[in-house]
């Protein structure tokens, strides 16, 4: 069967069309920099390779562009929309409602919408993708795969906040964690590469959104994001961890409304707030040209990651490997170098020559003397979503 997977990020839409269960990729692509006039569109199949720059301001417009190329009469890969049997959607926040993959109905859509305030850059885009896909592929089964599902194994001592108990029991305020589909996929690939299931791994997902997970024997035990995808590492436009008192100060002393604060921390902070750029490629270029703000932002970014590595190595009581993945983690040798320098106390030493090589396959970039493996593992959230979507109807 043909399964279309849609992975909506905060500023991107990745897509892959699979023949399942063979796991053969029929076509794949991405729309990057959604919301900008110079958005980038890539589409690749056996007979078609498109790379273009155009104005794409919304996720809805991005999905319509993808569908146009899928169904193109001359060079498309589908004869009709009915060829698609399943559309698998990445959904970021499942809250307490979802701890597994589900077929989408009206109730599921309403619950995804109700959680939008907890993932304002993601759940609305995920829901919009679902609703547009329902109109373009009306005969397909629509399936939601939740980022939060893999992180349900985090123990209570790690997911509970130190606030009165009723906020957890009555209002479900707790750490949920995100990027779980990616963390699950790359940790499983890392374990296969290492030849073991008994491992202590830290997975580092670095894209426009960034997160880290401590994983012991295949189960997540802690995660850098929290109640929403705002917490933890410095991200493209999100602040990451911040003293809650800053919010009170912004409101009471500086006159910001709660709506303005929400926009500030989610859309105007992070690398964008520090440098004026949200794309790390732009920041690295400006840093190389001597831009002090960009140089400092890169150092801050790596410093925050290093803090989590130290913390997670402690709770894991040891470390077998750290795994870099996602757009930045897989492609930025500079960030990997900044993160790994001066971690020899933990047995982490990088081989700069290996680090500077490019590859689309899993590889080690640690030195021969490093006690801890440093892996670059290309994530494939789309394949993981396809597999989970199909299993919902086969098993």
mmCIF file of C-alpha atoms in Angstrom:
data_model
loop_
_atom_site.group_PDB
_atom_site.id
_atom_site.type_symbol
_atom_site.label_atom_id
_atom_site.label_comp_id
_atom_site.label_asym_id
_atom_site.label_seq_id
_atom_site.Cartn_x
_atom_site.Cartn_y
_atom_site.Cartn_z
ATOM 1 C CA UNK A 1 0.000 0.000 0.000
ATOM 2 C CA UNK A 2 1.050 3.611 -0.514
ATOM 3 C CA UNK A 3 1.457 5.643 2.662
ATOM 4 C CA UNK A 4 2.037 9.388 2.676
ATOM 5 C CA UNK A 5 3.740 10.769 5.768
ATOM 6 C CA UNK A 6 3.513 14.450 6.687
ATOM 7 C CA UNK A 7 5.893 15.840 9.288
ATOM 8 C CA UNK A 8 5.048 19.445 10.094
ATOM 9 C CA UNK A 9 7.714 21.286 12.062
ATOM 10 C CA UNK A 10 7.446 24.815 13.369
ATOM 11 C CA UNK A 11 8.797 26.248 10.089
ATOM 12 C CA UNK A 12 8.976 23.230 7.796
ATOM 13 C CA UNK A 13 6.981 20.434 6.196
ATOM 14 C CA UNK A 14 8.794 17.206 5.417
ATOM 15 C CA UNK A 15 7.033 14.525 3.414
ATOM 16 C CA UNK A 16 7.721 11.023 2.147
ATOM 17 C CA UNK A 17 5.608 8.629 0.134
ATOM 18 C CA UNK A 18 6.287 4.980 0.954
ATOM 19 C CA UNK A 19 5.356 1.648 -0.535
ATOM 20 C CA UNK A 20 4.623 -0.409 2.549
ATOM 21 C CA UNK A 21 5.450 -2.816 4.050
ATOM 22 C CA UNK A 22 8.504 -2.853 1.773
ATOM 23 C CA UNK A 23 9.545 0.551 3.216
ATOM 24 C CA UNK A 24 10.454 1.721 -0.306
ATOM 25 C CA UNK A 25 10.561 5.478 -0.750
ATOM 26 C CA UNK A 26 8.590 6.523 -3.846
ATOM 27 C CA UNK A 27 9.262 10.234 -3.398
ATOM 28 C CA UNK A 28 10.380 12.618 -0.693
ATOM 29 C CA UNK A 29 10.911 16.284 -0.102
ATOM 30 C CA UNK A 30 10.674 19.229 2.197
ATOM 31 C CA UNK A 31 9.343 22.747 2.392
ATOM 32 C CA UNK A 32 11.675 24.899 4.511
ATOM 33 C CA UNK A 33 11.389 28.429 5.860
ATOM 34 C CA UNK A 34 7.582 28.414 5.859
ATOM 35 C CA UNK A 35 6.408 31.926 6.682
ATOM 36 C CA UNK A 36 9.045 33.603 4.528
ATOM 37 C CA UNK A 37 9.012 34.937 0.977
ATOM 38 C CA UNK A 38 12.133 32.885 0.154
ATOM 39 C CA UNK A 39 10.846 29.498 1.307
ATOM 40 C CA UNK A 40 12.601 26.502 -0.223
ATOM 41 C CA UNK A 41 10.783 23.575 -1.849
ATOM 42 C CA UNK A 42 12.441 20.259 -2.698
ATOM 43 C CA UNK A 43 10.767 17.289 -4.351
ATOM 44 C CA UNK A 44 12.589 14.168 -5.487
ATOM 45 C CA UNK A 45 11.340 11.009 -7.150
ATOM 46 C CA UNK A 46 12.756 8.571 -9.688
ATOM 47 C CA UNK A 47 11.789 10.793 -12.623
ATOM 48 C CA UNK A 48 11.624 14.240 -11.051
ATOM 49 C CA UNK A 49 13.980 16.440 -9.066
ATOM 50 C CA UNK A 50 12.729 19.915 -8.185
ATOM 51 C CA UNK A 51 14.449 22.575 -6.095
ATOM 52 C CA UNK A 52 12.915 26.005 -6.075
ATOM 53 C CA UNK A 53 12.552 29.126 -3.953
ATOM 54 C CA UNK A 54 9.150 30.708 -3.599
ATOM 55 C CA UNK A 55 6.769 32.520 -1.262
ATOM 56 C CA UNK A 56 5.098 30.067 1.130
ATOM 57 C CA UNK A 57 3.531 31.760 4.128
ATOM 58 C CA UNK A 58 1.491 28.949 5.703
ATOM 59 C CA UNK A 59 1.611 25.189 6.238
ATOM 60 C CA UNK A 60 -1.639 24.962 4.262
ATOM 61 C CA UNK A 61 0.023 26.520 1.217
ATOM 62 C CA UNK A 62 2.997 24.188 1.660
ATOM 63 C CA UNK A 63 0.821 21.060 1.663
ATOM 64 C CA UNK A 64 -1.115 22.205 -1.395
ATOM 65 C CA UNK A 65 2.200 22.643 -3.235
ATOM 66 C CA UNK A 66 3.259 19.120 -2.241
ATOM 67 C CA UNK A 67 -0.062 17.673 -3.446
ATOM 68 C CA UNK A 68 0.258 19.515 -6.758
ATOM 69 C CA UNK A 69 3.566 17.780 -7.481
ATOM 70 C CA UNK A 70 2.367 14.372 -6.252
ATOM 71 C CA UNK A 71 -0.595 14.502 -8.630
ATOM 72 C CA UNK A 72 1.116 16.208 -11.575
ATOM 73 C CA UNK A 73 -0.241 14.562 -14.761
ATOM 74 C CA UNK A 74 3.131 14.423 -16.511
ATOM 75 C CA UNK A 75 5.693 13.831 -13.773
ATOM 76 C CA UNK A 76 3.673 13.018 -10.681
ATOM 77 C CA UNK A 77 3.883 9.745 -8.747
ATOM 78 C CA UNK A 78 0.138 9.292 -8.219
ATOM 79 C CA UNK A 79 -2.535 8.666 -10.819
ATOM 80 C CA UNK A 80 -5.286 9.752 -8.463
ATOM 81 C CA UNK A 81 -5.598 10.849 -4.854
ATOM 82 C CA UNK A 82 -7.260 7.477 -4.139
ATOM 83 C CA UNK A 83 -3.860 5.776 -4.575
ATOM 84 C CA UNK A 84 -2.985 6.958 -1.068
ATOM 85 C CA UNK A 85 -4.353 4.460 1.454
ATOM 86 C CA UNK A 86 -2.972 6.027 4.656
ATOM 87 C CA UNK A 87 -1.763 9.508 5.545
ATOM 88 C CA UNK A 88 0.389 9.440 8.672
ATOM 89 C CA UNK A 89 0.711 12.735 10.520
ATOM 90 C CA UNK A 90 3.281 13.756 13.063
ATOM 91 C CA UNK A 91 1.445 15.465 15.931
ATOM 92 C CA UNK A 92 3.588 17.123 18.558
ATOM 93 C CA UNK A 93 1.472 17.250 21.721
ATOM 94 C CA UNK A 94 -0.770 14.390 22.771
ATOM 95 C CA UNK A 95 -1.073 15.477 26.396
ATOM 96 C CA UNK A 96 -2.664 12.912 28.692
ATOM 97 C CA UNK A 97 -5.079 11.924 25.926
ATOM 98 C CA UNK A 98 -2.768 9.889 23.713
ATOM 99 C CA UNK A 99 0.041 7.510 24.533
ATOM 100 C CA UNK A 100 -0.100 5.589 21.273
ATOM 101 C CA UNK A 101 -0.814 5.932 17.551
ATOM 102 C CA UNK A 102 -4.503 6.504 16.683
ATOM 103 C CA UNK A 103 -6.780 6.781 13.662
ATOM 104 C CA UNK A 104 -8.023 10.345 13.407
ATOM 105 C CA UNK A 105 -11.686 11.189 13.894
ATOM 106 C CA UNK A 106 -13.470 14.349 14.968
ATOM 107 C CA UNK A 107 -12.821 13.674 18.645
ATOM 108 C CA UNK A 108 -9.081 13.260 18.022
ATOM 109 C CA UNK A 109 -8.991 16.529 16.062
ATOM 110 C CA UNK A 110 -10.773 18.374 18.863
ATOM 111 C CA UNK A 111 -8.305 17.054 21.432
ATOM 112 C CA UNK A 112 -5.323 18.028 19.251
ATOM 113 C CA UNK A 113 -6.835 21.500 18.950
ATOM 114 C CA UNK A 114 -7.398 21.726 22.708
ATOM 115 C CA UNK A 115 -3.652 21.155 23.232
ATOM 116 C CA UNK A 116 -2.595 23.908 20.812
ATOM 117 C CA UNK A 117 -1.814 26.354 23.598
ATOM 118 C CA UNK A 118 0.810 23.899 24.873
ATOM 119 C CA UNK A 119 2.505 23.583 21.469
ATOM 120 C CA UNK A 120 1.547 26.807 19.680
ATOM 121 C CA UNK A 121 4.157 26.459 16.933
ATOM 122 C CA UNK A 122 3.237 22.860 16.164
ATOM 123 C CA UNK A 123 -0.227 21.543 17.021
ATOM 124 C CA UNK A 124 -2.048 24.188 14.928
ATOM 125 C CA UNK A 125 0.189 23.336 11.947
ATOM 126 C CA UNK A 126 -0.300 19.603 12.582
ATOM 127 C CA UNK A 127 -4.079 20.027 12.737
ATOM 128 C CA UNK A 128 -4.115 22.186 9.610
ATOM 129 C CA UNK A 129 -2.148 19.483 7.793
ATOM 130 C CA UNK A 130 -4.714 16.893 8.867
ATOM 131 C CA UNK A 131 -7.665 18.979 7.701
ATOM 132 C CA UNK A 132 -6.096 19.811 4.327
ATOM 133 C CA UNK A 133 -5.056 16.166 3.825
ATOM 134 C CA UNK A 134 -8.636 15.074 4.491
ATOM 135 C CA UNK A 135 -9.832 17.225 1.583
ATOM 136 C CA UNK A 136 -7.021 16.233 -0.830
ATOM 137 C CA UNK A 137 -7.018 12.511 0.082
ATOM 138 C CA UNK A 138 -10.615 11.923 1.201
ATOM 139 C CA UNK A 139 -10.549 8.119 0.892
ATOM 140 C CA UNK A 140 -7.325 7.649 2.878
ATOM 141 C CA UNK A 141 -7.215 6.710 6.530
ATOM 142 C CA UNK A 142 -5.725 9.588 8.512
ATOM 143 C CA UNK A 143 -3.426 8.563 11.382
ATOM 144 C CA UNK A 144 -1.791 10.590 14.166
ATOM 145 C CA UNK A 145 1.587 9.611 15.605
ATOM 146 C CA UNK A 146 2.396 11.649 18.705
ATOM 147 C CA UNK A 147 5.786 13.083 19.651
ATOM 148 C CA UNK A 148 4.973 12.569 23.303
ATOM 149 C CA UNK A 149 4.314 8.794 23.103
ATOM 150 C CA UNK A 150 7.920 7.489 23.367
ATOM 151 C CA UNK A 151 8.473 9.694 26.405
ATOM 152 C CA UNK A 152 5.668 8.158 28.459
ATOM 153 C CA UNK A 153 8.252 5.895 30.137
ATOM 154 C CA UNK A 154 9.843 8.852 31.956
ATOM 155 C CA UNK A 155 9.395 8.127 35.701
ATOM 156 C CA UNK A 156 7.246 10.287 37.954
ATOM 157 C CA UNK A 157 10.251 11.681 39.831
ATOM 158 C CA UNK A 158 11.392 13.169 36.509
ATOM 159 C CA UNK A 159 8.093 14.290 34.989
ATOM 160 C CA UNK A 160 6.436 15.792 38.074
ATOM 161 C CA UNK A 161 6.840 19.506 38.828
ATOM 162 C CA UNK A 162 7.405 20.708 42.404
ATOM 163 C CA UNK A 163 4.039 22.455 42.622
ATOM 164 C CA UNK A 164 0.919 21.373 44.577
ATOM 165 C CA UNK A 165 -0.143 17.832 43.693
ATOM 166 C CA UNK A 166 -3.572 18.777 42.359
ATOM 167 C CA UNK A 167 -1.971 20.508 39.360
ATOM 168 C CA UNK A 168 -0.863 17.079 38.182
ATOM 169 C CA UNK A 169 -3.844 14.999 39.288
ATOM 170 C CA UNK A 170 -6.569 17.457 38.249
ATOM 171 C CA UNK A 171 -4.962 19.556 35.508
ATOM 172 C CA UNK A 172 -2.333 17.148 34.103
ATOM 173 C CA UNK A 173 0.488 19.688 34.340
ATOM 174 C CA UNK A 174 3.717 17.715 34.001
ATOM 175 C CA UNK A 175 6.708 17.091 31.740
ATOM 176 C CA UNK A 176 5.569 15.523 28.480
ATOM 177 C CA UNK A 177 8.602 15.882 26.230
ATOM 178 C CA UNK A 178 8.675 16.079 22.433
ATOM 179 C CA UNK A 179 10.488 14.862 19.298
ATOM 180 C CA UNK A 180 9.767 11.412 20.702
ATOM 181 C CA UNK A 181 9.385 9.803 17.275
ATOM 182 C CA UNK A 182 12.866 10.977 16.306
ATOM 183 C CA UNK A 183 14.437 10.007 19.638
ATOM 184 C CA UNK A 184 12.857 6.546 19.402
ATOM 185 C CA UNK A 185 14.057 5.966 15.845
ATOM 186 C CA UNK A 186 17.655 7.123 16.295
ATOM 187 C CA UNK A 187 18.106 5.365 19.637
ATOM 188 C CA UNK A 188 16.970 2.093 18.065
ATOM 189 C CA UNK A 189 19.322 2.639 15.126
ATOM 190 C CA UNK A 190 22.167 3.451 17.533
ATOM 191 C CA UNK A 191 21.557 0.263 19.511
ATOM 192 C CA UNK A 192 21.588 -1.798 16.310
ATOM 193 C CA UNK A 193 24.865 -0.120 15.329
ATOM 194 C CA UNK A 194 26.352 -0.780 18.762
ATOM 195 C CA UNK A 195 25.053 -4.353 18.723
ATOM 196 C CA UNK A 196 23.256 -4.133 22.037
ATOM 197 C CA UNK A 197 19.925 -3.405 23.687
ATOM 198 C CA UNK A 198 21.534 -2.794 27.080
ATOM 199 C CA UNK A 199 22.827 0.749 26.656
ATOM 200 C CA UNK A 200 23.028 4.206 28.170
ATOM 201 C CA UNK A 201 22.535 6.791 25.448
ATOM 202 C CA UNK A 202 21.896 10.513 25.169
ATOM 203 C CA UNK A 203 20.112 11.469 21.951
ATOM 204 C CA UNK A 204 20.509 15.090 20.812
ATOM 205 C CA UNK A 205 17.893 16.267 18.306
ATOM 206 C CA UNK A 206 18.974 19.621 16.898
ATOM 207 C CA UNK A 207 16.810 21.411 14.339
ATOM 208 C CA UNK A 208 14.754 24.586 14.508
ATOM 209 C CA UNK A 209 13.375 22.856 17.574
ATOM 210 C CA UNK A 210 15.917 21.150 19.836
ATOM 211 C CA UNK A 211 15.686 18.516 22.553
ATOM 212 C CA UNK A 212 17.679 15.841 24.356
ATOM 213 C CA UNK A 213 16.648 12.516 25.858
ATOM 214 C CA UNK A 214 18.353 10.216 28.343
ATOM 215 C CA UNK A 215 17.653 6.647 27.234
ATOM 216 C CA UNK A 216 18.452 3.526 29.239
ATOM 217 C CA UNK A 217 18.016 0.104 27.643
ATOM 218 C CA UNK A 218 15.711 1.530 24.987
ATOM 219 C CA UNK A 219 13.443 3.447 27.391
ATOM 220 C CA UNK A 220 13.435 7.212 27.880
ATOM 221 C CA UNK A 221 14.076 8.257 31.466
ATOM 222 C CA UNK A 222 14.403 12.038 31.128
ATOM 223 C CA UNK A 223 13.979 14.757 28.520
ATOM 224 C CA UNK A 224 14.919 18.416 28.117
ATOM 225 C CA UNK A 225 11.536 19.749 26.994
ATOM 226 C CA UNK A 226 8.707 19.951 29.480
ATOM 227 C CA UNK A 227 5.001 20.790 29.603
ATOM 228 C CA UNK A 228 5.415 22.361 26.168
ATOM 229 C CA UNK A 229 8.170 22.435 23.508
ATOM 230 C CA UNK A 230 9.391 25.767 24.918
ATOM 231 C CA UNK A 231 11.635 24.394 27.674
ATOM 232 C CA UNK A 232 15.226 23.183 27.567
ATOM 233 C CA UNK A 233 17.752 23.978 24.853
ATOM 234 C CA UNK A 234 18.123 27.234 22.935
ATOM 235 C CA UNK A 235 16.189 26.854 19.680
ATOM 236 C CA UNK A 236 15.589 28.715 16.432
ATOM 237 C CA UNK A 237 12.968 31.095 17.806
ATOM 238 C CA UNK A 238 12.252 29.623 21.275
ATOM 239 C CA UNK A 239 14.052 30.723 24.403
ATOM 240 C CA UNK A 240 14.454 27.324 26.021
ATOM 241 C CA UNK A 241 14.802 27.188 29.813
ATOM 242 C CA UNK A 242 14.234 30.538 31.522
ATOM 243 C CA UNK A 243 13.609 31.682 35.101
ATOM 244 C CA UNK A 244 9.781 31.913 35.494
ATOM 245 C CA UNK A 245 10.279 35.206 37.339
ATOM 246 C CA UNK A 246 11.280 36.786 34.034
ATOM 247 C CA UNK A 247 7.672 36.319 32.900
ATOM 248 C CA UNK A 248 6.338 38.106 35.989
ATOM 249 C CA UNK A 249 8.848 40.921 35.452
ATOM 250 C CA UNK A 250 7.891 41.314 31.802
ATOM 251 C CA UNK A 251 4.242 41.607 32.774
ATOM 252 C CA UNK A 252 4.383 43.624 35.991
ATOM 253 C CA UNK A 253 7.390 45.874 35.411
ATOM 254 C CA UNK A 254 7.588 46.193 31.629
ATOM 255 C CA UNK A 255 3.878 46.092 30.792
ATOM 256 C CA UNK A 256 3.851 43.099 28.443
ATOM 257 C CA UNK A 257 0.568 41.245 28.017
ATOM 258 C CA UNK A 258 0.544 37.468 28.417
ATOM 259 C CA UNK A 259 -0.108 37.177 24.676
ATOM 260 C CA UNK A 260 2.972 39.291 23.949
ATOM 261 C CA UNK A 261 5.096 37.236 26.346
ATOM 262 C CA UNK A 262 3.941 34.014 24.700
ATOM 263 C CA UNK A 263 4.900 35.377 21.272
ATOM 264 C CA UNK A 264 8.208 36.720 22.611
ATOM 265 C CA UNK A 265 9.354 33.421 24.102
ATOM 266 C CA UNK A 266 8.072 31.186 21.290
ATOM 267 C CA UNK A 267 8.610 33.241 18.142
ATOM 268 C CA UNK A 268 11.069 36.056 18.864
ATOM 269 C CA UNK A 269 13.690 34.499 21.144
ATOM 270 C CA UNK A 270 16.280 31.744 20.833
ATOM 271 C CA UNK A 271 18.840 32.189 18.083
ATOM 272 C CA UNK A 272 16.585 34.704 16.334
ATOM 273 C CA UNK A 273 16.481 36.939 19.398
ATOM 274 C CA UNK A 274 20.217 36.626 19.963
ATOM 275 C CA UNK A 275 21.336 37.194 16.362
ATOM 276 C CA UNK A 276 18.492 38.346 14.143
ATOM 277 C CA UNK A 277 18.608 34.985 12.330
ATOM 278 C CA UNK A 278 16.753 31.738 13.076
ATOM 279 C CA UNK A 279 18.497 29.561 10.477
ATOM 280 C CA UNK A 280 21.764 28.170 11.842
ATOM 281 C CA UNK A 281 23.346 28.235 8.385
ATOM 282 C CA UNK A 282 22.960 32.016 8.325
ATOM 283 C CA UNK A 283 24.311 32.285 11.872
ATOM 284 C CA UNK A 284 27.393 30.167 11.161
ATOM 285 C CA UNK A 285 28.131 32.245 8.044
ATOM 286 C CA UNK A 286 27.842 35.536 9.923
ATOM 287 C CA UNK A 287 29.937 34.165 12.797
ATOM 288 C CA UNK A 288 32.692 33.224 10.342
ATOM 289 C CA UNK A 289 32.584 36.822 9.076
ATOM 290 C CA UNK A 290 33.192 38.151 12.581
ATOM 291 C CA UNK A 291 29.669 38.862 13.866
ATOM 292 C CA UNK A 292 30.107 38.858 17.668
ATOM 293 C CA UNK A 293 26.425 38.220 18.423
ATOM 294 C CA UNK A 294 26.426 35.146 16.202
ATOM 295 C CA UNK A 295 29.665 33.863 17.696
ATOM 296 C CA UNK A 296 28.301 34.224 21.223
ATOM 297 C CA UNK A 297 24.962 32.622 20.305
ATOM 298 C CA UNK A 298 26.756 29.539 18.970
ATOM 299 C CA UNK A 299 28.749 29.288 22.196
ATOM 300 C CA UNK A 300 25.579 29.673 24.279
ATOM 301 C CA UNK A 301 23.823 27.017 22.236
ATOM 302 C CA UNK A 302 26.630 24.496 22.743
ATOM 303 C CA UNK A 303 27.017 25.401 26.431
ATOM 304 C CA UNK A 304 23.369 24.556 27.150
ATOM 305 C CA UNK A 305 23.730 21.185 25.386
ATOM 306 C CA UNK A 306 26.863 20.377 27.391
ATOM 307 C CA UNK A 307 25.001 21.047 30.644
ATOM 308 C CA UNK A 308 22.381 18.460 29.731
ATOM 309 C CA UNK A 309 25.023 15.929 28.727
ATOM 310 C CA UNK A 310 26.582 16.220 32.188
ATOM 311 C CA UNK A 311 23.214 15.998 33.896
ATOM 312 C CA UNK A 312 22.040 12.978 31.917
ATOM 313 C CA UNK A 313 25.344 11.128 32.237
ATOM 314 C CA UNK A 314 24.793 11.408 35.999
ATOM 315 C CA UNK A 315 21.228 10.061 36.070
ATOM 316 C CA UNK A 316 22.196 7.281 33.651
ATOM 317 C CA UNK A 317 25.132 6.440 35.936
ATOM 318 C CA UNK A 318 27.388 6.126 32.925
ATOM 319 C CA UNK A 319 27.344 6.692 29.203
ATOM 320 C CA UNK A 320 27.869 4.452 26.182
ATOM 321 C CA UNK A 321 27.107 6.919 23.407
ATOM 322 C CA UNK A 322 25.826 10.356 22.501
ATOM 323 C CA UNK A 323 23.841 10.664 19.302
ATOM 324 C CA UNK A 324 23.535 13.775 17.118
ATOM 325 C CA UNK A 325 20.543 13.908 14.801
ATOM 326 C CA UNK A 326 18.125 16.158 12.851
ATOM 327 C CA UNK A 327 19.005 19.005 10.501
ATOM 328 C CA UNK A 328 21.623 20.744 12.635
ATOM 329 C CA UNK A 329 22.825 17.667 14.488
ATOM 330 C CA UNK A 330 23.461 15.778 11.263
ATOM 331 C CA UNK A 331 24.928 18.637 9.208
ATOM 332 C CA UNK A 332 26.685 21.144 11.466
ATOM 333 C CA UNK A 333 30.232 19.967 12.169
ATOM 334 C CA UNK A 334 30.774 23.269 14.002
ATOM 335 C CA UNK A 335 28.011 22.678 16.549
ATOM 336 C CA UNK A 336 29.153 19.091 17.122
ATOM 337 C CA UNK A 337 32.711 20.337 17.681
ATOM 338 C CA UNK A 338 31.626 23.075 20.104
ATOM 339 C CA UNK A 339 29.489 20.607 22.061
ATOM 340 C CA UNK A 340 32.162 17.913 22.349
ATOM 341 C CA UNK A 341 35.184 20.052 23.188
ATOM 342 C CA UNK A 342 36.398 19.858 26.796
ATOM 343 C CA UNK A 343 34.289 16.798 27.632
ATOM 344 C CA UNK A 344 37.248 14.447 27.995
ATOM 345 C CA UNK A 345 36.470 14.141 31.732
ATOM 346 C CA UNK A 346 33.347 12.192 30.664
ATOM 347 C CA UNK A 347 35.363 10.132 28.185
ATOM 348 C CA UNK A 348 34.041 12.083 25.189
ATOM 349 C CA UNK A 349 36.697 13.034 22.622
ATOM 350 C CA UNK A 350 35.984 14.008 19.033
ATOM 351 C CA UNK A 351 37.962 13.139 15.910
ATOM 352 C CA UNK A 352 37.902 16.389 13.919
ATOM 353 C CA UNK A 353 38.641 14.704 10.592
ATOM 354 C CA UNK A 354 35.742 12.272 11.020
ATOM 355 C CA UNK A 355 33.526 15.108 12.230
ATOM 356 C CA UNK A 356 34.154 17.146 9.087
ATOM 357 C CA UNK A 357 33.171 14.311 6.737
ATOM 358 C CA UNK A 358 29.682 14.214 5.230
ATOM 359 C CA UNK A 359 27.569 11.093 5.048
ATOM 360 C CA UNK A 360 23.921 10.139 4.829
ATOM 361 C CA UNK A 361 24.480 6.961 6.829
ATOM 362 C CA UNK A 362 25.094 6.327 10.528
ATOM 363 C CA UNK A 363 28.726 6.914 11.511
ATOM 364 C CA UNK A 364 31.072 7.428 14.450
ATOM 365 C CA UNK A 365 32.971 10.705 14.839
ATOM 366 C CA UNK A 366 34.751 9.962 18.110
ATOM 367 C CA UNK A 367 38.499 9.455 18.418
ATOM 368 C CA UNK A 368 39.920 5.961 18.795
ATOM 369 C CA UNK A 369 40.690 6.696 22.454
ATOM 370 C CA UNK A 370 37.226 8.026 23.311
ATOM 371 C CA UNK A 371 35.497 5.939 25.973
ATOM 372 C CA UNK A 372 32.107 7.140 24.741
ATOM 373 C CA UNK A 373 30.903 6.632 21.182
ATOM 374 C CA UNK A 374 29.896 9.814 19.372
ATOM 375 C CA UNK A 375 27.395 8.932 16.668
ATOM 376 C CA UNK A 376 25.726 10.879 13.899
ATOM 377 C CA UNK A 377 22.484 9.079 13.121
ATOM 378 C CA UNK A 378 20.261 10.458 10.348
ATOM 379 C CA UNK A 379 16.756 10.563 11.725
ATOM 380 C CA UNK A 380 13.854 9.203 9.722
ATOM 381 C CA UNK A 381 10.756 10.212 11.593
ATOM 382 C CA UNK A 382 8.778 9.693 8.402
ATOM 383 C CA UNK A 383 9.649 5.993 8.168
ATOM 384 C CA UNK A 384 8.871 5.517 11.858
ATOM 385 C CA UNK A 385 5.505 7.236 11.364
ATOM 386 C CA UNK A 386 4.766 5.078 8.299
ATOM 387 C CA UNK A 387 5.569 1.883 10.205
ATOM 388 C CA UNK A 388 3.422 2.854 13.177
ATOM 389 C CA UNK A 389 0.560 3.969 10.914
ATOM 390 C CA UNK A 390 0.493 0.693 8.980
ATOM 391 C CA UNK A 391 0.800 -1.413 12.147
ATOM 392 C CA UNK A 392 -2.393 0.199 13.436
ATOM 393 C CA UNK A 393 -4.384 -1.644 10.756
ATOM 394 C CA UNK A 394 -2.316 -4.823 10.311
ATOM 395 C CA UNK A 395 -1.749 -5.882 13.941
#
